[in-house]
């Protein structure tokens, strides 16, 4: 059996998405392959999967052959089309989604020196921030093979020795994954490294060389170099960075074979700048990261795992220095600018003072944002602007709370539907919505009803083939045609509403009749629950403004609903008639385009005139450069990614201070 789809995994099947995809594939007995451009690879090999270089928005085919082929296809296609609904969402916040705008790593040694003399170097700005501190040189010796050919009778024993070493490395990584000290992001990286250590591509290549007479250490070095070269040859800077991961895993296997321990980072002094030619993600993830002031490295780039770990822990980093890093071997002190990619060896007093000031200013900014966690932003006239979070699962509650979210402005219920092989029951939905309400009480929780379509299908609903599913049977249109599904969700929401802070929002509304038909169903569900003696309560009903039709009839819609929430992502693509997933028309997907801003203003005016709340739950809600404009239009609620909440609160308070 086979089925084709368009990949929606952000940046494609890089290390951690590939690891998750493989984990999912290994859960089925069937043989599973992924096919791209006529090339098929096993879906149970993360290395082969990554080397297929599957990128976002590309078409692939999943093939499955076996007793559970149907289930395998559904699960794997579901992950490719909506990765956040697949397995756990570990480290998603640290995925290449956060690498936007970062430059790719240049070839080693190709980075020009920074202006200012021989003691100033320039590399890749991999993690923002400033640091100055004592240099901690970390240059472990290279590992070389024994360079001898095995006798025939030695080969079997050498293969056993190699397999034992691989098992030991995997066991170490399993042990690390079990530790609470690893962050979710670091855990995802270690899991990806463990998959490389267990992958047939690496172990098979090495065993083949051993069978040919090579000693195990030489075989591992050669095998790792061969696979790393394949990654380096791929036209994708993120996959290029995986070459470093293969070398790091190969090094760990070799150390076990040689009975050696790698040079430890345990003794790095507080605030020291870690200097290395190369640092394996495995080593860095286990290092005392809170003590590291900064990282300078000859290898690596903005999308390497070293960079991702540094960013996730707020450690400034400059990578990709190439041979220039050798100039730092004997440095006493180092200053680094992770914003510009500059490194200064043994800085003079003026430079020390300058960097100390920068470090202090950056610390104050971070501390300043943290202060906004508990702030309730008010304007000069006393109006409160609610800054809420967009989330799609209960696992994201903690991050939203830690950021200081004033409730939930968008809970995407489709993820609840897509992560299960069957439609979720009314009880399961009611429990989920109730847990959400309890977690944020007394703040409001806005739950979006099922927003599903042909572009993101779910098990249990048969979708027609559509040439343009974005303009097809989706959102409220599908729900009203399938009251058996919709009423189950509405009943669950009415049950959860006993907690008092549930609001319900309808997606893809383009006609007033859609709101009125929904009210009829809500009334039916209310009557049923009352007759059954099931506790329930009413909820405010609102609509997402994301179609041009909704904008044009906003004054009439405002008389029918309790609130508006502007979905800028879809509104922009519909206003500009430009698919937001199509990179060739990406420049048209600009919320600041006068046409889009005019649509937002028209919506706000209609809502304000009717006296209802007007909010925004698209990505634009978290942009500090636009927040003042939206608030002046009349918006009183902004919902965004948890990472943007404190900065948004600061922007609102700055407006209040200006009067």
Short mmCIF file of C-alpha atoms in Angstrom, two decimals, residues 197-521:
data_model
loop_
_atom_site.label_atom_id
_atom_site.label_comp_id
_atom_site.label_asym_id
_atom_site.label_seq_id
_atom_site.Cartn_x
_atom_site.Cartn_y
_atom_site.Cartn_z
CA UNK A 197 24.58 5.23 16.94
CA UNK A 198 22.02 2.47 16.37
CA UNK A 199 21.42 3.08 12.68
CA UNK A 200 22.21 0.34 10.20
CA UNK A 201 23.84 2.89 7.92
CA UNK A 202 26.70 3.52 10.34
CA UNK A 203 26.93 0.10 11.96
CA UNK A 204 26.47 -1.72 8.65
CA UNK A 205 29.18 0.33 6.97
CA UNK A 206 31.58 -0.26 9.84
CA UNK A 207 30.88 -4.00 10.03
CA UNK A 208 31.44 -4.30 6.29
CA UNK A 209 34.88 -2.73 6.70
CA UNK A 210 35.72 -5.01 9.61
CA UNK A 211 34.72 -8.04 7.54
CA UNK A 212 37.13 -6.69 4.94
CA UNK A 213 39.94 -6.91 7.49
CA UNK A 214 39.99 -3.43 9.04
CA UNK A 215 40.34 -3.05 12.79
CA UNK A 216 37.19 -1.74 14.51
CA UNK A 217 38.55 1.73 15.30
CA UNK A 218 39.73 2.30 11.73
CA UNK A 219 36.43 0.94 10.44
CA UNK A 220 34.38 3.33 12.58
CA UNK A 221 36.48 6.33 11.58
CA UNK A 222 36.13 5.46 7.88
CA UNK A 223 32.42 4.67 8.15
CA UNK A 224 31.68 7.90 10.01
CA UNK A 225 33.70 9.91 7.49
CA UNK A 226 31.85 8.29 4.57
CA UNK A 227 28.40 9.03 5.97
CA UNK A 228 29.41 12.51 7.12
CA UNK A 229 30.58 13.24 3.58
CA UNK A 230 27.14 12.27 2.28
CA UNK A 231 25.52 14.75 4.65
CA UNK A 232 28.01 17.45 3.62
CA UNK A 233 27.14 16.90 -0.04
CA UNK A 234 23.40 17.49 0.45
CA UNK A 235 22.15 20.89 -0.68
CA UNK A 236 20.70 21.77 2.70
CA UNK A 237 22.62 23.64 5.41
CA UNK A 238 20.75 21.93 8.22
CA UNK A 239 21.60 18.46 6.92
CA UNK A 240 25.19 19.58 6.31
CA UNK A 241 25.42 20.18 10.06
CA UNK A 242 24.49 16.55 10.73
CA UNK A 243 27.96 15.55 9.51
CA UNK A 244 29.28 16.82 12.86
CA UNK A 245 26.80 14.58 14.67
CA UNK A 246 27.99 11.49 12.81
CA UNK A 247 31.61 12.28 13.67
CA UNK A 248 30.63 12.84 17.32
CA UNK A 249 28.91 9.45 17.52
CA UNK A 250 31.83 7.77 15.77
CA UNK A 251 34.22 9.31 18.28
CA UNK A 252 32.22 7.95 21.21
CA UNK A 253 32.27 4.43 19.75
CA UNK A 254 36.01 4.65 19.17
CA UNK A 255 36.67 5.79 22.73
CA UNK A 256 34.82 2.75 24.07
CA UNK A 257 36.80 0.49 21.75
CA UNK A 258 40.04 2.04 23.01
CA UNK A 259 38.96 1.91 26.64
CA UNK A 260 39.38 5.66 26.99
CA UNK A 261 37.27 8.44 28.47
CA UNK A 262 36.82 11.69 26.60
CA UNK A 263 38.21 14.88 28.08
CA UNK A 264 35.59 16.09 30.54
CA UNK A 265 34.01 19.53 30.67
CA UNK A 266 33.03 19.01 34.30
CA UNK A 267 35.76 21.31 35.62
CA UNK A 268 35.02 24.34 33.46
CA UNK A 269 35.18 27.47 35.68
CA UNK A 270 32.16 29.69 36.28
CA UNK A 271 31.69 32.15 33.41
CA UNK A 272 34.44 30.63 31.27
CA UNK A 273 34.41 30.78 27.48
CA UNK A 274 34.58 27.25 26.06
CA UNK A 275 37.04 27.09 23.16
CA UNK A 276 37.19 24.03 20.91
CA UNK A 277 37.86 22.95 17.37
CA UNK A 278 34.75 20.81 17.57
CA UNK A 279 32.34 19.95 20.38
CA UNK A 280 30.05 16.98 20.05
CA UNK A 281 26.43 17.70 20.91
CA UNK A 282 26.63 14.66 23.20
CA UNK A 283 29.42 16.31 25.22
CA UNK A 284 27.84 19.74 25.33
CA UNK A 285 24.39 18.46 26.33
CA UNK A 286 25.98 16.76 29.38
CA UNK A 287 28.23 19.69 30.32
CA UNK A 288 27.53 22.02 33.28
CA UNK A 289 25.86 24.52 30.98
CA UNK A 290 24.97 26.99 33.72
CA UNK A 291 28.69 27.60 34.29
CA UNK A 292 29.54 28.24 30.64
CA UNK A 293 29.73 31.92 29.74
CA UNK A 294 30.10 31.42 25.98
CA UNK A 295 31.14 28.99 23.26
CA UNK A 296 33.68 29.49 20.47
CA UNK A 297 34.19 26.66 18.02
CA UNK A 298 36.06 25.98 14.80
CA UNK A 299 33.30 23.80 13.40
CA UNK A 300 29.55 24.18 13.38
CA UNK A 301 27.09 26.76 12.15
CA UNK A 302 23.78 28.35 13.05
CA UNK A 303 21.87 25.12 12.48
CA UNK A 304 24.27 22.74 14.23
CA UNK A 305 23.20 21.03 17.42
CA UNK A 306 25.88 22.99 19.29
CA UNK A 307 24.14 26.22 18.24
CA UNK A 308 20.70 24.89 19.13
CA UNK A 309 21.85 23.84 22.61
CA UNK A 310 23.56 27.19 23.16
CA UNK A 311 20.47 29.15 22.09
CA UNK A 312 18.13 27.06 24.20
CA UNK A 313 20.25 27.80 27.28
CA UNK A 314 20.93 31.45 26.48
CA UNK A 315 24.67 30.93 25.94
CA UNK A 316 26.32 33.29 23.42
CA UNK A 317 28.14 31.35 20.71
CA UNK A 318 30.37 32.04 17.72
CA UNK A 319 31.03 28.99 15.55
CA UNK A 320 32.58 28.13 12.19
CA UNK A 321 35.94 29.83 12.83
CA UNK A 322 37.85 27.13 10.98
CA UNK A 323 41.61 27.19 11.54
CA UNK A 324 41.34 30.58 13.22
CA UNK A 325 40.26 28.79 16.38
CA UNK A 326 43.86 27.63 16.88
CA UNK A 327 44.79 31.22 17.71
CA UNK A 328 42.68 30.79 20.86
CA UNK A 329 44.55 27.74 22.19
CA UNK A 330 46.77 29.87 24.43
CA UNK A 331 44.36 32.75 25.10
CA UNK A 332 43.93 33.83 28.72
CA UNK A 333 40.65 35.70 28.29
CA UNK A 334 38.11 35.97 25.50
CA UNK A 335 35.31 38.38 24.65
CA UNK A 336 32.64 37.29 22.21
CA UNK A 337 29.76 38.96 20.42
CA UNK A 338 27.19 36.31 19.51
CA UNK A 339 25.12 38.88 17.61
CA UNK A 340 27.82 39.80 15.10
CA UNK A 341 30.02 36.68 15.28
CA UNK A 342 33.09 38.47 16.64
CA UNK A 343 35.70 36.99 19.01
CA UNK A 344 38.41 39.06 20.70
CA UNK A 345 41.52 37.40 22.14
CA UNK A 346 42.90 38.82 25.41
CA UNK A 347 40.89 42.06 25.15
CA UNK A 348 42.41 45.33 26.40
CA UNK A 349 40.89 47.35 29.24
CA UNK A 350 38.70 49.48 26.98
CA UNK A 351 37.27 46.39 25.29
CA UNK A 352 36.75 44.70 28.66
CA UNK A 353 34.78 47.68 29.88
CA UNK A 354 32.76 47.80 26.68
CA UNK A 355 31.82 44.11 26.86
CA UNK A 356 31.13 44.24 30.57
CA UNK A 357 28.64 47.01 29.80
CA UNK A 358 27.05 44.96 27.03
CA UNK A 359 26.74 41.90 29.25
CA UNK A 360 25.16 43.97 32.00
CA UNK A 361 22.72 45.62 29.58
CA UNK A 362 21.70 42.22 28.14
CA UNK A 363 21.19 40.82 31.64
CA UNK A 364 19.05 43.80 32.54
CA UNK A 365 16.96 43.29 29.41
CA UNK A 366 16.38 39.63 30.26
CA UNK A 367 15.57 40.47 33.83
CA UNK A 368 13.32 43.23 32.63
CA UNK A 369 11.34 40.84 30.47
CA UNK A 370 11.04 38.35 33.32
CA UNK A 371 9.44 41.06 35.41
CA UNK A 372 6.60 41.20 32.88
CA UNK A 373 5.63 37.59 33.61
CA UNK A 374 3.19 38.69 36.31
CA UNK A 375 2.32 42.08 34.86
CA UNK A 376 -1.24 42.86 33.80
CA UNK A 377 -0.68 45.36 30.98
CA UNK A 378 -2.88 48.44 31.20
CA UNK A 379 -3.13 51.45 28.93
CA UNK A 380 -3.13 55.02 30.19
CA UNK A 381 -6.95 55.06 30.09
CA UNK A 382 -7.11 51.99 32.33
CA UNK A 383 -8.00 49.45 29.65
CA UNK A 384 -6.44 46.02 30.22
CA UNK A 385 -4.90 44.29 27.22
CA UNK A 386 -5.00 40.54 27.70
CA UNK A 387 -1.85 38.78 26.49
CA UNK A 388 -2.70 35.11 26.04
CA UNK A 389 -1.08 32.02 24.56
CA UNK A 390 -1.73 29.91 21.48
CA UNK A 391 -1.35 26.21 22.27
CA UNK A 392 -2.45 22.87 20.84
CA UNK A 393 -2.05 20.36 23.68
CA UNK A 394 -2.08 20.04 27.44
CA UNK A 395 1.69 19.45 27.33
CA UNK A 396 2.12 23.11 26.39
CA UNK A 397 0.33 24.46 29.46
CA UNK A 398 3.47 24.73 31.59
CA UNK A 399 5.35 26.81 29.02
CA UNK A 400 2.39 29.20 28.73
CA UNK A 401 2.11 29.55 32.49
CA UNK A 402 5.85 30.12 32.90
CA UNK A 403 5.68 32.90 30.32
CA UNK A 404 2.86 34.63 32.21
CA UNK A 405 0.00 33.95 29.80
CA UNK A 406 -3.27 35.61 30.78
CA UNK A 407 -5.26 32.63 29.60
CA UNK A 408 -5.47 30.91 26.24
CA UNK A 409 -6.49 32.87 23.16
CA UNK A 410 -6.39 29.85 20.86
CA UNK A 411 -6.58 26.18 21.73
CA UNK A 412 -6.28 24.18 18.51
CA UNK A 413 -8.56 21.19 19.03
CA UNK A 414 -7.61 19.53 15.76
CA UNK A 415 -4.40 18.26 17.32
CA UNK A 416 -6.46 16.32 19.86
CA UNK A 417 -8.25 14.69 16.93
CA UNK A 418 -5.17 14.07 14.80
CA UNK A 419 -3.01 12.38 17.42
CA UNK A 420 -5.47 9.49 17.82
CA UNK A 421 -6.25 6.66 15.43
CA UNK A 422 -9.96 7.13 16.16
CA UNK A 423 -12.16 10.15 16.78
CA UNK A 424 -11.79 11.22 20.42
CA UNK A 425 -14.78 10.47 22.61
CA UNK A 426 -16.94 13.13 24.23
CA UNK A 427 -15.51 12.18 27.64
CA UNK A 428 -11.91 12.51 26.43
CA UNK A 429 -12.64 15.92 24.94
CA UNK A 430 -14.50 17.12 28.04
CA UNK A 431 -11.58 16.08 30.25
CA UNK A 432 -9.09 17.88 28.03
CA UNK A 433 -11.06 21.14 27.87
CA UNK A 434 -11.77 21.00 31.62
CA UNK A 435 -8.07 20.50 32.41
CA UNK A 436 -7.28 23.53 30.28
CA UNK A 437 -9.90 25.66 32.03
CA UNK A 438 -8.69 24.63 35.49
CA UNK A 439 -5.07 25.37 34.61
CA UNK A 440 -5.79 28.99 33.66
CA UNK A 441 -8.77 29.92 35.85
CA UNK A 442 -9.94 32.60 36.24
CA UNK A 443 -8.43 33.70 32.92
CA UNK A 444 -10.47 32.90 29.81
CA UNK A 445 -9.70 29.93 27.61
CA UNK A 446 -10.80 30.24 23.99
CA UNK A 447 -11.26 26.85 22.36
CA UNK A 448 -11.41 26.75 18.57
CA UNK A 449 -13.81 24.13 17.28
CA UNK A 450 -12.45 21.52 14.93
CA UNK A 451 -10.54 23.26 12.14
CA UNK A 452 -9.84 20.43 9.80
CA UNK A 453 -9.83 20.07 6.03
CA UNK A 454 -8.49 18.12 3.11
CA UNK A 455 -5.01 19.52 3.74
CA UNK A 456 -4.98 18.03 7.27
CA UNK A 457 -7.26 14.98 7.33
CA UNK A 458 -8.00 12.88 10.38
CA UNK A 459 -9.01 9.28 10.95
CA UNK A 460 -12.76 8.80 10.99
CA UNK A 461 -13.65 11.55 8.52
CA UNK A 462 -13.70 10.91 4.78
CA UNK A 463 -12.55 14.01 2.92
CA UNK A 464 -13.19 14.55 -0.79
CA UNK A 465 -10.30 15.07 -3.17
CA UNK A 466 -10.02 18.82 -3.66
CA UNK A 467 -7.78 20.78 -5.98
CA UNK A 468 -7.54 23.55 -3.39
CA UNK A 469 -8.40 22.27 0.10
CA UNK A 470 -7.70 25.71 1.60
CA UNK A 471 -10.84 26.91 -0.18
CA UNK A 472 -12.79 23.72 0.31
CA UNK A 473 -14.65 21.58 2.85
CA UNK A 474 -12.96 22.67 6.04
CA UNK A 475 -13.51 24.32 9.41
CA UNK A 476 -17.10 25.23 10.26
CA UNK A 477 -18.25 24.03 6.83
CA UNK A 478 -17.23 20.44 7.54
CA UNK A 479 -18.51 20.57 11.13
CA UNK A 480 -22.00 21.70 10.14
CA UNK A 481 -22.16 18.92 7.54
CA UNK A 482 -21.11 16.36 10.17
CA UNK A 483 -23.27 17.13 13.23
CA UNK A 484 -22.46 13.67 14.62
CA UNK A 485 -18.86 14.88 15.10
CA UNK A 486 -19.62 18.53 15.82
CA UNK A 487 -22.27 17.87 18.48
CA UNK A 488 -19.91 15.56 20.35
CA UNK A 489 -17.41 18.43 20.57
CA UNK A 490 -20.06 20.99 21.52
CA UNK A 491 -21.37 18.72 24.28
CA UNK A 492 -17.84 18.31 25.64
CA UNK A 493 -17.36 22.09 25.62
CA UNK A 494 -20.66 22.67 27.43
CA UNK A 495 -19.57 20.17 30.08
CA UNK A 496 -16.19 21.87 30.50
CA UNK A 497 -17.87 25.27 30.72
CA UNK A 498 -18.98 24.52 34.30
CA UNK A 499 -15.55 25.90 35.24
CA UNK A 500 -16.72 29.30 34.03
CA UNK A 501 -13.90 30.43 31.80
CA UNK A 502 -14.48 28.52 28.55
CA UNK A 503 -15.19 30.46 25.37
CA UNK A 504 -15.77 28.83 21.98
CA UNK A 505 -14.61 30.12 18.62
CA UNK A 506 -15.73 29.04 15.14
CA UNK A 507 -13.10 28.86 12.36
CA UNK A 508 -13.46 29.72 8.67
CA UNK A 509 -16.75 31.57 9.07
CA UNK A 510 -17.84 33.32 5.88
CA UNK A 511 -21.63 33.57 6.33
CA UNK A 512 -23.89 34.57 9.23
CA UNK A 513 -25.96 31.42 8.73
CA UNK A 514 -22.99 29.36 9.92
CA UNK A 515 -23.16 31.05 13.32
CA UNK A 516 -26.92 30.65 13.53
CA UNK A 517 -26.78 26.96 12.59
CA UNK A 518 -24.17 26.42 15.28
CA UNK A 519 -26.40 28.06 17.88
CA UNK A 520 -29.18 25.64 16.97
CA UNK A 521 -26.81 22.71 17.57
#
